[in-house]
Short mmCIF file of C-alpha atoms in Angstrom, two decimals:
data_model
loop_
_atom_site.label_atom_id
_atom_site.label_comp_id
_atom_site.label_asym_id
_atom_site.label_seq_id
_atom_site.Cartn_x
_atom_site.Cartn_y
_atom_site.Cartn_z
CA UNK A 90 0.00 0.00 0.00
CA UNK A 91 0.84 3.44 -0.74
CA UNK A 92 2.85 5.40 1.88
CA UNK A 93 0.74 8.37 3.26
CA UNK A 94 -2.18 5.76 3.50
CA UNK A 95 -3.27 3.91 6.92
CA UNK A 96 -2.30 0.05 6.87
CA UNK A 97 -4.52 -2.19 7.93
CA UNK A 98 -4.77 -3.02 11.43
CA UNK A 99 -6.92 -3.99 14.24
CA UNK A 100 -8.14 -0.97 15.43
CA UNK A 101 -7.94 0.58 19.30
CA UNK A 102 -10.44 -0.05 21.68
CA UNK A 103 -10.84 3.93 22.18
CA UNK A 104 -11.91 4.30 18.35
CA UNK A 105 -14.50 1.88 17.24
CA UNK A 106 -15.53 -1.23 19.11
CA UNK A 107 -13.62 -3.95 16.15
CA UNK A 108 -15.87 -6.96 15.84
CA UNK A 109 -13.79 -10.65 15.76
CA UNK A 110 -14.77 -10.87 12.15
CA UNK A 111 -13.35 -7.34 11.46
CA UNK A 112 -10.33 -8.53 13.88
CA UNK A 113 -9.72 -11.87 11.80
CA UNK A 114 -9.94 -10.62 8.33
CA UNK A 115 -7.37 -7.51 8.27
CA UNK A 116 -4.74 -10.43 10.07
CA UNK A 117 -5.88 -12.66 6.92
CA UNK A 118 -5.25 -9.38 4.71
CA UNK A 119 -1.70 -8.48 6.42
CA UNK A 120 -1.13 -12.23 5.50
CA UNK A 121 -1.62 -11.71 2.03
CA UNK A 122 -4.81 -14.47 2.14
CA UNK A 123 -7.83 -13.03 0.42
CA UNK A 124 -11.56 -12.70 2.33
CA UNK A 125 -14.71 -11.62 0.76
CA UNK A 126 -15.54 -8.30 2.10
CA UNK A 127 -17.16 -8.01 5.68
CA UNK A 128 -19.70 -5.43 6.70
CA UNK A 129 -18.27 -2.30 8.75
CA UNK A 130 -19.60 -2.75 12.47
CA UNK A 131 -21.90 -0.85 13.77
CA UNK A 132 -19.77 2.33 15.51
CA UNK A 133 -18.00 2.60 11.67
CA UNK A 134 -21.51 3.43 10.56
CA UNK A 135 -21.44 6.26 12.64
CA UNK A 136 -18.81 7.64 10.12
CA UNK A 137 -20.30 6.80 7.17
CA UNK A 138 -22.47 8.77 5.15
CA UNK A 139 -21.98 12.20 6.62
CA UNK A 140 -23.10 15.28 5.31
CA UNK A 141 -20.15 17.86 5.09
CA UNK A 142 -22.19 20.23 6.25
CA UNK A 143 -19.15 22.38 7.01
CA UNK A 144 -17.61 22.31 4.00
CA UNK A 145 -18.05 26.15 3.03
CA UNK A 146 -16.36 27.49 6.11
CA UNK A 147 -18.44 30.17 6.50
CA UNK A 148 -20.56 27.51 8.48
CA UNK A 149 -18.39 27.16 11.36
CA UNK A 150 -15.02 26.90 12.50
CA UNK A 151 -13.14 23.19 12.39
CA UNK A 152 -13.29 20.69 9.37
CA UNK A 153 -16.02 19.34 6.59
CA UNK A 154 -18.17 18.13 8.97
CA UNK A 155 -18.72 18.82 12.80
CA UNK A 156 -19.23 15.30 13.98
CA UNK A 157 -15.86 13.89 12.47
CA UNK A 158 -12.75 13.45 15.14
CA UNK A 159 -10.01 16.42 14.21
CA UNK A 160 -7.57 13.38 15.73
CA UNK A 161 -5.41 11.87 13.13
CA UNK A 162 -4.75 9.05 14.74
CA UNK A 163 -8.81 8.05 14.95
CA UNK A 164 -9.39 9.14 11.24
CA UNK A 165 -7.00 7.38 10.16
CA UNK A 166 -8.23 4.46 11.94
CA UNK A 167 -11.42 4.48 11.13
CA UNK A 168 -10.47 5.29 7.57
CA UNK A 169 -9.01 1.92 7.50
CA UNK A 170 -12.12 0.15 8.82
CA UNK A 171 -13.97 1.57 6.29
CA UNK A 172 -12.15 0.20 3.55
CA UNK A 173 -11.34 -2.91 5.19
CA UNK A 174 -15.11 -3.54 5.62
CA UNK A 175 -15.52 -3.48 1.97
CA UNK A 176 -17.34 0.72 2.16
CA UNK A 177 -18.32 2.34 -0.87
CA UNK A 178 -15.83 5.51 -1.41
CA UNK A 179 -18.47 7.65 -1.82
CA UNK A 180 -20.29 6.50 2.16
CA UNK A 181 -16.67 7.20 3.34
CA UNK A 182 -16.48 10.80 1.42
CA UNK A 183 -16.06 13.03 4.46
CA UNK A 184 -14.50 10.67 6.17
CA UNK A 185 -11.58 10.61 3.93
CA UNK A 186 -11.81 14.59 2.86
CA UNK A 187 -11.62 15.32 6.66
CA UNK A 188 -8.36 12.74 6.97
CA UNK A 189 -6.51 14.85 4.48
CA UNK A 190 -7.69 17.94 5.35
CA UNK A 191 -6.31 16.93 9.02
CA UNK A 192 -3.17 16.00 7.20
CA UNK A 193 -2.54 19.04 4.95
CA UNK A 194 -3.17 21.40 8.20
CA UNK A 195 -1.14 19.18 10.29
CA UNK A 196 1.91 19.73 7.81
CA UNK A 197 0.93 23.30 7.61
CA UNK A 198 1.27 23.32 11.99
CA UNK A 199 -2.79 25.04 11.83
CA UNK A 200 -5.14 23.63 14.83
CA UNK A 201 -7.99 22.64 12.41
CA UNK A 202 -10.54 22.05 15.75
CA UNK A 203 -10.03 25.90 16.20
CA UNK A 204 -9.84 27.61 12.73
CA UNK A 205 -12.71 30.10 12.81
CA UNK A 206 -12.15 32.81 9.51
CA UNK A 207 -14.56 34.75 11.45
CA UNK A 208 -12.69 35.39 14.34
CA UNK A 209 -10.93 38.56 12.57
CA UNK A 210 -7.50 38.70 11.39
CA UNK A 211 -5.90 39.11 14.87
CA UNK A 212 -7.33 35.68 15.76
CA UNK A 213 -6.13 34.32 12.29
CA UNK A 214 -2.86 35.97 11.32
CA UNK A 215 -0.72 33.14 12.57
CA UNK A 216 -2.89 30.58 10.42
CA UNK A 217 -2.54 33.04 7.52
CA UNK A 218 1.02 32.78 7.71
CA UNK A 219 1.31 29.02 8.18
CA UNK A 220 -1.17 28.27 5.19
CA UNK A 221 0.73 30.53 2.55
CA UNK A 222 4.21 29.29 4.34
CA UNK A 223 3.12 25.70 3.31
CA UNK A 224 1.81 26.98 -0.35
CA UNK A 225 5.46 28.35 -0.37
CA UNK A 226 7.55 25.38 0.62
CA UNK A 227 5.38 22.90 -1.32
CA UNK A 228 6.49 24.49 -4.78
CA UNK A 229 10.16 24.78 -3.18
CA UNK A 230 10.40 21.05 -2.55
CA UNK A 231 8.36 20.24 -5.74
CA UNK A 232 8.91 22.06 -8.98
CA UNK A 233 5.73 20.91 -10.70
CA UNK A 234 3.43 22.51 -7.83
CA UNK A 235 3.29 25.91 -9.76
CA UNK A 236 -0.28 26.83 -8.58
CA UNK A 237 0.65 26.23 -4.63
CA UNK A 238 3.98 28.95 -5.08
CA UNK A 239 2.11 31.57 -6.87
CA UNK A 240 -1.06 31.41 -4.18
CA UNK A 241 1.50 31.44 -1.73
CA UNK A 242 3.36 34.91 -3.14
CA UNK A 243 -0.30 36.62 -3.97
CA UNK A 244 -1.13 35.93 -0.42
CA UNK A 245 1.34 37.89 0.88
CA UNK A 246 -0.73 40.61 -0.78
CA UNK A 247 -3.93 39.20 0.08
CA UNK A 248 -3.19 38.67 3.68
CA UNK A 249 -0.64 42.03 4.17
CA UNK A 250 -4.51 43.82 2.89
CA UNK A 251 -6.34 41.55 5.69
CA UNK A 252 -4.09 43.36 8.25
CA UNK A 253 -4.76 46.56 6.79
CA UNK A 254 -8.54 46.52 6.74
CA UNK A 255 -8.87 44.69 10.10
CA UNK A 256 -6.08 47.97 11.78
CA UNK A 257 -7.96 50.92 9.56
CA UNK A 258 -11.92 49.76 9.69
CA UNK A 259 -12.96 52.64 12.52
CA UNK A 260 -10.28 55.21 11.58
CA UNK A 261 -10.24 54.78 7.30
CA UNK A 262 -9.39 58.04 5.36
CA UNK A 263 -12.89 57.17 3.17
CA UNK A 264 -13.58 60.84 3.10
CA UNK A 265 -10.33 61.37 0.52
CA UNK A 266 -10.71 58.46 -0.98
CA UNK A 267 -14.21 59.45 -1.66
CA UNK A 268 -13.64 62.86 -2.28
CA UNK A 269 -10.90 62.04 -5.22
CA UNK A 270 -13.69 59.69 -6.53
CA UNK A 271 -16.81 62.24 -6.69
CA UNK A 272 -13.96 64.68 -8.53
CA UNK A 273 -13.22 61.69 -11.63
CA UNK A 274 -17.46 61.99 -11.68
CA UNK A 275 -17.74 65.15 -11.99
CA UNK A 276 -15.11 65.61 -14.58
CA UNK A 277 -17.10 63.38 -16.56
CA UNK A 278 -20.54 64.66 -16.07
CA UNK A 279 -19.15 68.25 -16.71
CA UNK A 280 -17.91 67.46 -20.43
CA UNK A 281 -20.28 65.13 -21.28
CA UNK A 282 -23.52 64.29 -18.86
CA UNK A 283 -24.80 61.63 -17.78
CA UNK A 284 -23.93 59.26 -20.66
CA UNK A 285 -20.34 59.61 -19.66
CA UNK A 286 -21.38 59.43 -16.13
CA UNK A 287 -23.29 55.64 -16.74
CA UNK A 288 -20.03 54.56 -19.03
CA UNK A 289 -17.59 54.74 -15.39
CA UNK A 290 -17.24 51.49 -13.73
CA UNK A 291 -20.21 51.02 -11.23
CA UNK A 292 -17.45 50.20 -8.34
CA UNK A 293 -15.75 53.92 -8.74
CA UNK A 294 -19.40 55.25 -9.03
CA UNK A 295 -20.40 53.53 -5.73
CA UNK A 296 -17.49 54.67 -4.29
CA UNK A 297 -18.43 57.80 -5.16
CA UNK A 298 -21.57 58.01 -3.82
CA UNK A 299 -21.70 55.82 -1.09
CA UNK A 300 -18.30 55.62 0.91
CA UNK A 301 -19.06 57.44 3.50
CA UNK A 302 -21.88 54.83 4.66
CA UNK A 303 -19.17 52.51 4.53
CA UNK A 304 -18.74 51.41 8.35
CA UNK A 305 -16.42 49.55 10.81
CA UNK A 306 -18.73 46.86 10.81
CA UNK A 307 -19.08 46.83 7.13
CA UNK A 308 -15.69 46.06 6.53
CA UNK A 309 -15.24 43.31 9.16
CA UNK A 310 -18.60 41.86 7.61
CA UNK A 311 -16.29 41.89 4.42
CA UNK A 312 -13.00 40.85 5.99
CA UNK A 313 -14.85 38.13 7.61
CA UNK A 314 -16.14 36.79 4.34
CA UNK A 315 -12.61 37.14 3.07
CA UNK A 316 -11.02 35.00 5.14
CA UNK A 317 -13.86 32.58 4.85
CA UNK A 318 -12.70 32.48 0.87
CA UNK A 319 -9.32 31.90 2.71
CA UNK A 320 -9.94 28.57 4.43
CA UNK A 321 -12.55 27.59 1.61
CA UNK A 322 -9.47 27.24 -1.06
CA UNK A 323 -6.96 25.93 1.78
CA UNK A 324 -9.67 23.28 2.41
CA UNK A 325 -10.37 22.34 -0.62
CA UNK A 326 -6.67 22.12 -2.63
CA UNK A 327 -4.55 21.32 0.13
CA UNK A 328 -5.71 17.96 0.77
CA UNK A 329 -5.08 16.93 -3.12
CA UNK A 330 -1.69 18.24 -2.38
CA UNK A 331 -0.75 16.95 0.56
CA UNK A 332 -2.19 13.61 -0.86
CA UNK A 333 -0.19 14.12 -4.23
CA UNK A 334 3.60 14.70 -2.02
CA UNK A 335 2.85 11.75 0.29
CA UNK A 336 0.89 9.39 -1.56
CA UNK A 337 0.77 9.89 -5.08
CA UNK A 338 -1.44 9.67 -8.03
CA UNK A 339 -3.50 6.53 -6.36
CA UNK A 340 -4.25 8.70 -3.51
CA UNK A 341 -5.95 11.20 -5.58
CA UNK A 342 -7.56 8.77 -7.54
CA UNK A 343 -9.57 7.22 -4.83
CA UNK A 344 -10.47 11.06 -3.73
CA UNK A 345 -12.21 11.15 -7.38
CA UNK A 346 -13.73 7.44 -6.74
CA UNK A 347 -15.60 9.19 -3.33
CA UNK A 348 -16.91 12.09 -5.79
CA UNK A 349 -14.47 14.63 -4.06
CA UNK A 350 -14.15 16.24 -7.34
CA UNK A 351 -14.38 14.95 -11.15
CA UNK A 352 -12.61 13.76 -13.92
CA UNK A 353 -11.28 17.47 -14.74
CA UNK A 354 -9.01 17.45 -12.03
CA UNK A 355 -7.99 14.37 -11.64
CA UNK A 356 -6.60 14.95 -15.05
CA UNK A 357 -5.36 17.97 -14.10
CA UNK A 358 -3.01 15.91 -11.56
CA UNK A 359 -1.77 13.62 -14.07
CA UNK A 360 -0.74 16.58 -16.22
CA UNK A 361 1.12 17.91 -12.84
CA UNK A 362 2.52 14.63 -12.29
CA UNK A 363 3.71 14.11 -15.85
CA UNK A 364 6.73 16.21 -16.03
CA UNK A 365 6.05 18.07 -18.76
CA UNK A 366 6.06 21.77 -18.83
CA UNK A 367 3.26 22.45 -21.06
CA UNK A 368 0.65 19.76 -19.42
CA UNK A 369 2.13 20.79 -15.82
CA UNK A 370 1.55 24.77 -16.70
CA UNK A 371 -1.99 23.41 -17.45
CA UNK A 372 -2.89 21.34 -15.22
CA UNK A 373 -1.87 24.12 -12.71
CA UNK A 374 -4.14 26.50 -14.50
CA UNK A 375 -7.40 23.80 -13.89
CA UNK A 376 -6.48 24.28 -10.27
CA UNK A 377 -6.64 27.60 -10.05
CA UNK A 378 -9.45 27.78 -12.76
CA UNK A 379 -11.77 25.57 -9.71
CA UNK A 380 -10.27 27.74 -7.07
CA UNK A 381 -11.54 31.33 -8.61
CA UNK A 382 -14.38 29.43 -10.26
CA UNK A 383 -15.91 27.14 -8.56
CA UNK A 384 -14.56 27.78 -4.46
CA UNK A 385 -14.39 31.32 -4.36
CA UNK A 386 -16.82 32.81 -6.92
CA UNK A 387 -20.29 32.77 -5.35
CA UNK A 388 -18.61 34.36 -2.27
CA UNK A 389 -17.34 37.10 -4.27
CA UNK A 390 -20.48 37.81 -5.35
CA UNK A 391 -21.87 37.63 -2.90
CA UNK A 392 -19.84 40.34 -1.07
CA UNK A 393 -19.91 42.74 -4.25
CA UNK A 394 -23.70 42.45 -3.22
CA UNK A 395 -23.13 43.72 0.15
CA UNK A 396 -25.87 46.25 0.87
CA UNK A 397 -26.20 47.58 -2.74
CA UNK A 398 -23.29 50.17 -2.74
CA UNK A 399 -21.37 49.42 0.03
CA UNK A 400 -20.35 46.11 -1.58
CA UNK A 401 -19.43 47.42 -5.06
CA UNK A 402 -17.50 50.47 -3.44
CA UNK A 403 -15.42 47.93 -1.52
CA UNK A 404 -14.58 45.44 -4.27
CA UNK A 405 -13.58 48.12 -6.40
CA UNK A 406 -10.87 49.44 -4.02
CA UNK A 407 -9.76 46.21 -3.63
CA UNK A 408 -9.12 45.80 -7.15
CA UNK A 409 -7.30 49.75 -6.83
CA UNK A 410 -5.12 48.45 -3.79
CA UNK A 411 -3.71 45.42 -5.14
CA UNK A 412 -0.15 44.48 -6.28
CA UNK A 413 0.62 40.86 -6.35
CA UNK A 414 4.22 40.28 -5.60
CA UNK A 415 4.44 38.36 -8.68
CA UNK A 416 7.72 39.32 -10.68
CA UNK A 417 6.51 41.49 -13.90
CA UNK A 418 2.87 41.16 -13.37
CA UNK A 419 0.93 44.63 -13.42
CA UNK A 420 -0.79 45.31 -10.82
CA UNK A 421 -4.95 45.43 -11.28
CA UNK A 422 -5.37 48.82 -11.43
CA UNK A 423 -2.88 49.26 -14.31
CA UNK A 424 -4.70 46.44 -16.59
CA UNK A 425 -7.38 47.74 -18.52
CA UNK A 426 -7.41 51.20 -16.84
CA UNK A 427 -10.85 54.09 -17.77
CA UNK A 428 -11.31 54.81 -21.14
CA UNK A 429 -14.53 56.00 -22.24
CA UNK A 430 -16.07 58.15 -24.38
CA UNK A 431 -19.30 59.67 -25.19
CA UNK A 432 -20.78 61.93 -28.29
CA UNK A 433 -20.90 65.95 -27.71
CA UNK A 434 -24.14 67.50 -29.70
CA UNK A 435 -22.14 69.26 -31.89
CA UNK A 436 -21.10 65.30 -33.18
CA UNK A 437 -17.62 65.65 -32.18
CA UNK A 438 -16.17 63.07 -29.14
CA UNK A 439 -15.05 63.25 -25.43
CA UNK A 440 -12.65 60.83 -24.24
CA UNK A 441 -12.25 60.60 -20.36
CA UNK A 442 -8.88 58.66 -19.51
CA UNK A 443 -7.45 57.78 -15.83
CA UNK A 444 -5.24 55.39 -14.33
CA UNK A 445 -8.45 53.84 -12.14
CA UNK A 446 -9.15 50.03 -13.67
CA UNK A 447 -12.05 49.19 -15.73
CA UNK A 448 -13.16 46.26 -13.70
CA UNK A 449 -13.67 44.54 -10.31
CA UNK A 450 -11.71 41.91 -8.87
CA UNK A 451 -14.69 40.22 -7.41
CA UNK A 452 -16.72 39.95 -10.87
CA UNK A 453 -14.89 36.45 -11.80
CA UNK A 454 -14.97 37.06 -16.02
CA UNK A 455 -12.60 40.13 -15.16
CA UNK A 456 -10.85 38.01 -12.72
CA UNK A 457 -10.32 35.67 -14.78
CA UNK A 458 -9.18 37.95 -17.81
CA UNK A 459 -6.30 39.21 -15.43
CA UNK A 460 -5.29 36.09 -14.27
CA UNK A 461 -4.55 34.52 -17.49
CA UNK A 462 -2.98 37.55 -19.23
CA UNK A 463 -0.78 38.03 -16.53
CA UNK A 464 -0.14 35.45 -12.89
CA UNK A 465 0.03 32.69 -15.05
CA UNK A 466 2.04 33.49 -17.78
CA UNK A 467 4.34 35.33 -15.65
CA UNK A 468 4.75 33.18 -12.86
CA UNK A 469 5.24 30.20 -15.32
CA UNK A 470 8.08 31.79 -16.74
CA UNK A 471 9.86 32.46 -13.55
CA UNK A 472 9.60 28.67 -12.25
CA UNK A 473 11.07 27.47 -16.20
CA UNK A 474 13.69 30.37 -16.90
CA UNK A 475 13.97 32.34 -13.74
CA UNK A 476 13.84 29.60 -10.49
CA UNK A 477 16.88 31.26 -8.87
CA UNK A 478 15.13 34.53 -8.22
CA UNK A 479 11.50 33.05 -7.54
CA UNK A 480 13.76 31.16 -5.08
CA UNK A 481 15.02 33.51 -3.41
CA UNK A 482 11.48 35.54 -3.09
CA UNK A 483 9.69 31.56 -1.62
CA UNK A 484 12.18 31.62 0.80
CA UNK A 485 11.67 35.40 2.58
CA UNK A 486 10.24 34.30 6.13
CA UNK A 487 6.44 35.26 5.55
CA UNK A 488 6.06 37.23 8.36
CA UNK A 489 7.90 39.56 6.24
CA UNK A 490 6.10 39.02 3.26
CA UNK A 491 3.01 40.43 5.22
CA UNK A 492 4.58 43.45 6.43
CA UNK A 493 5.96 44.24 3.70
CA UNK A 494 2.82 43.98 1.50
CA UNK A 495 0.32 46.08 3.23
CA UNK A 496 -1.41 47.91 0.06
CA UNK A 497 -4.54 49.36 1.66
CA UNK A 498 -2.55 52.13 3.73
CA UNK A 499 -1.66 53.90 0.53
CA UNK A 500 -5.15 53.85 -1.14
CA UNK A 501 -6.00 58.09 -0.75
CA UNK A 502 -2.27 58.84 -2.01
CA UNK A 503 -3.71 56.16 -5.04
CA UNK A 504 -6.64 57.68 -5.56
CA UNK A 505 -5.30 61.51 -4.99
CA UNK A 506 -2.85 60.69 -8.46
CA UNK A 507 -5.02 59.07 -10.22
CA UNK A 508 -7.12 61.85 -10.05
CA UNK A 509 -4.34 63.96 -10.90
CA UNK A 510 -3.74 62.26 -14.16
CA UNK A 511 -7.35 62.05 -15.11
CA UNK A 512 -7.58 63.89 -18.66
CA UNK A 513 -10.75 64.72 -20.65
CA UNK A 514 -10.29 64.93 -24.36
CA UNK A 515 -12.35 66.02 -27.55
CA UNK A 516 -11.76 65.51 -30.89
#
């Protein structure tokens, strides 16, 4: 059997009560003698068939499911009884998600019983730091893991913005911010009305007209749905990679059999696993495809939602703030920065430029636009023609990554120039 998997073995008295059958046949299995399958006594059952009702981490601190041991020792266990007694992978589904998940946190040194995202960032910087540490050393120890090392650079950005929000929230300078915002408006209503007006990205809009109902407990709603988003893609990758460095291929392949996830990523893992660059550049890009596409984007809609205004106002100057630390990748604001134009009634054209982005992070399409025409590519060609200097950037302790990545601060000096370089043209 695969190392990383539980052997067979009779199990402790403290985990399930093991029946003499149950007892019998993994000796007979250890022995190499083959048995029919037995039926899992009745305190496996009790494992079988559970709901992961905690899945999406904004249900509730600790792992898929609340009723599953956090003990890796009993997981893996029972695990073993499970398939020993002849269990369909799909009955043991949580079972075995939760045993990974309990693995990849345990290699990561996070308490899993006690990770709540919505504790704040105070409560979760350390687990930040861990989770992106272990993204980090992953694609250090194994070349081919090219989605873990860029997740863990960008989330030096993403959490160094986390501290920001959850330091700033009662003491924000939204009134600049706000103020530089209501001035790009007006620059466009005065040349052109309204038209020109409705053509401006609905985020910098919001933001003009409703940050200053933006409140402390608006933005730790937000931050808390963040780091929700945080756990969520922890939770649901790390396990496959864990499973991948310690167990391999057939380890992943009975996480498909239990309906974990499909035939799209398991394919994705033999491209990984291949060793070559142009199936392991895309079977990184499926990964990070399900993490913005399937994990994360509901929640991100969700949160653009956010009391009308509010939540449009605040994605947008997320998508103005960041910077991933990604080596020759623009930052969002600077890809596909405001252009518009509108007619004037005497038929010729105003053009209203400024270095303010065209889109919103949290509106997956545009996502997704930016992530393929620039963290991928990019970050691709660092690991094949650059590794000594993405290297060197894996290996900065991450505490300093965060503090040294803390975009929000500088968000009214941001705004301030942008207006400055706002032009109206007509031709």
């Amino acid at each position: 059997m695969n190392a990383g998997f539980p052997t067979f073995r009779i199990l402790r008295a403290r985990v399930v009560d093991l029946t003499g059958v149950l007892a019998v046949t993994a000796l007979l299995l250890a022995g190499g003698v083959s048995m029919p399958a037995v039926a899992a006594p009745a305190r496996i059952d009790q494992y079988l068939n559970v709901p992961m009702s905690n899945r999406d981490a904004a249900h509730g601190p600790g792992g898929v499911a609340p009723q599953l041991p956090t003990d890796r020792a009993i997981l893996a266990d029972v695990l073993d009884a499970a398939r020993s007694g002849g269990a369909d992978p799909h009955a043991y589904q949580a079972l075995l998600y939760q045993y990974w998940l309990v693995e990849a946190t345990g290699a990561a040194g996070i308490d899993l019983a006690t990770w709540d995202p919505r504790a704040g960032v105070a409560a979760n910087r350390e687990n930040l730091a861990k989770s992106y540490r272990y993204y980090e050393d992953l694609q250090l120890a194994h070349r081919e893991l090219q989605w873990a090392g860029m997740g863990g650079l960008v989330g030096a950005d993403f959490g160094g913005g986390l501290i920001d929000f959850e330091l700033v929230t009662d003491a924000y300078d939204l009134p600049a911010i706000q103020q530089s915002a209501r001035a790009v408006v007006a620059a466009a209503r005065d040349v052109a009305g309204p038209a020109m007006v409705e053509s401006l990205p609905d985020g910098l809009r919001a933001l003009a007209d409703a940050a200053s109902d933006i409140t402390g407990d608006d933005l730790h709603f937000i931050l808390g749905a963040i780091l929700v988003m945080q756990k969520n893609i922890f939770s649901d990758l790390m396990p496959m990679h864990h499973a991948y460095v310690t167990a391999g291929l057939p380890a992943l392949a009975e996480m498909q059999r239990a309906g974990l996830f499909g035939e799209d990523v398991m394919a994705a893992w033999r491209d990984i696993a291949s060793g070559h660059p142009d199936r392991i550049a895309s079977g990184n890009a499926v990964l990070l495809q399900r993490e913005q596409g399937v994990i994360i984007r509901r929640q991100w809609d969700e949160v653009r939602a956010y009391k009308g205004a509010v939540g449009r106002a605040v994605t947008y100057l997320a998508t103005v703030a960041g910077s991933p630390s990604v080596a020759g990748v623009v930052p969002p604001r600077s890809y596909r920065p405001i252009e518009v134009g509108s007619p004037l009634p005497d038929g010729r054209t105003a053009t209203l430029t400024t270095p303010l982005p065209a889109w919103n992070w949290s509106v997956y399409d545009d996502r997704w636009n930016y992530i393929t025409a620039e963290l991928l590519p990019k970050y691709r060609t660092l690991v094949e023609t650059d590794w000594p200097r993405l290297e060197s950037d894996l290996r900065v302790p991450y505490e300093t990554q965060l503090e040294t990545h803390r975009p929000l601060l500088g968000l009214p000096q941001i705004m301030q120039s942008a207006l400055a370089d706002t032009r109206v043209t007509v031709s």
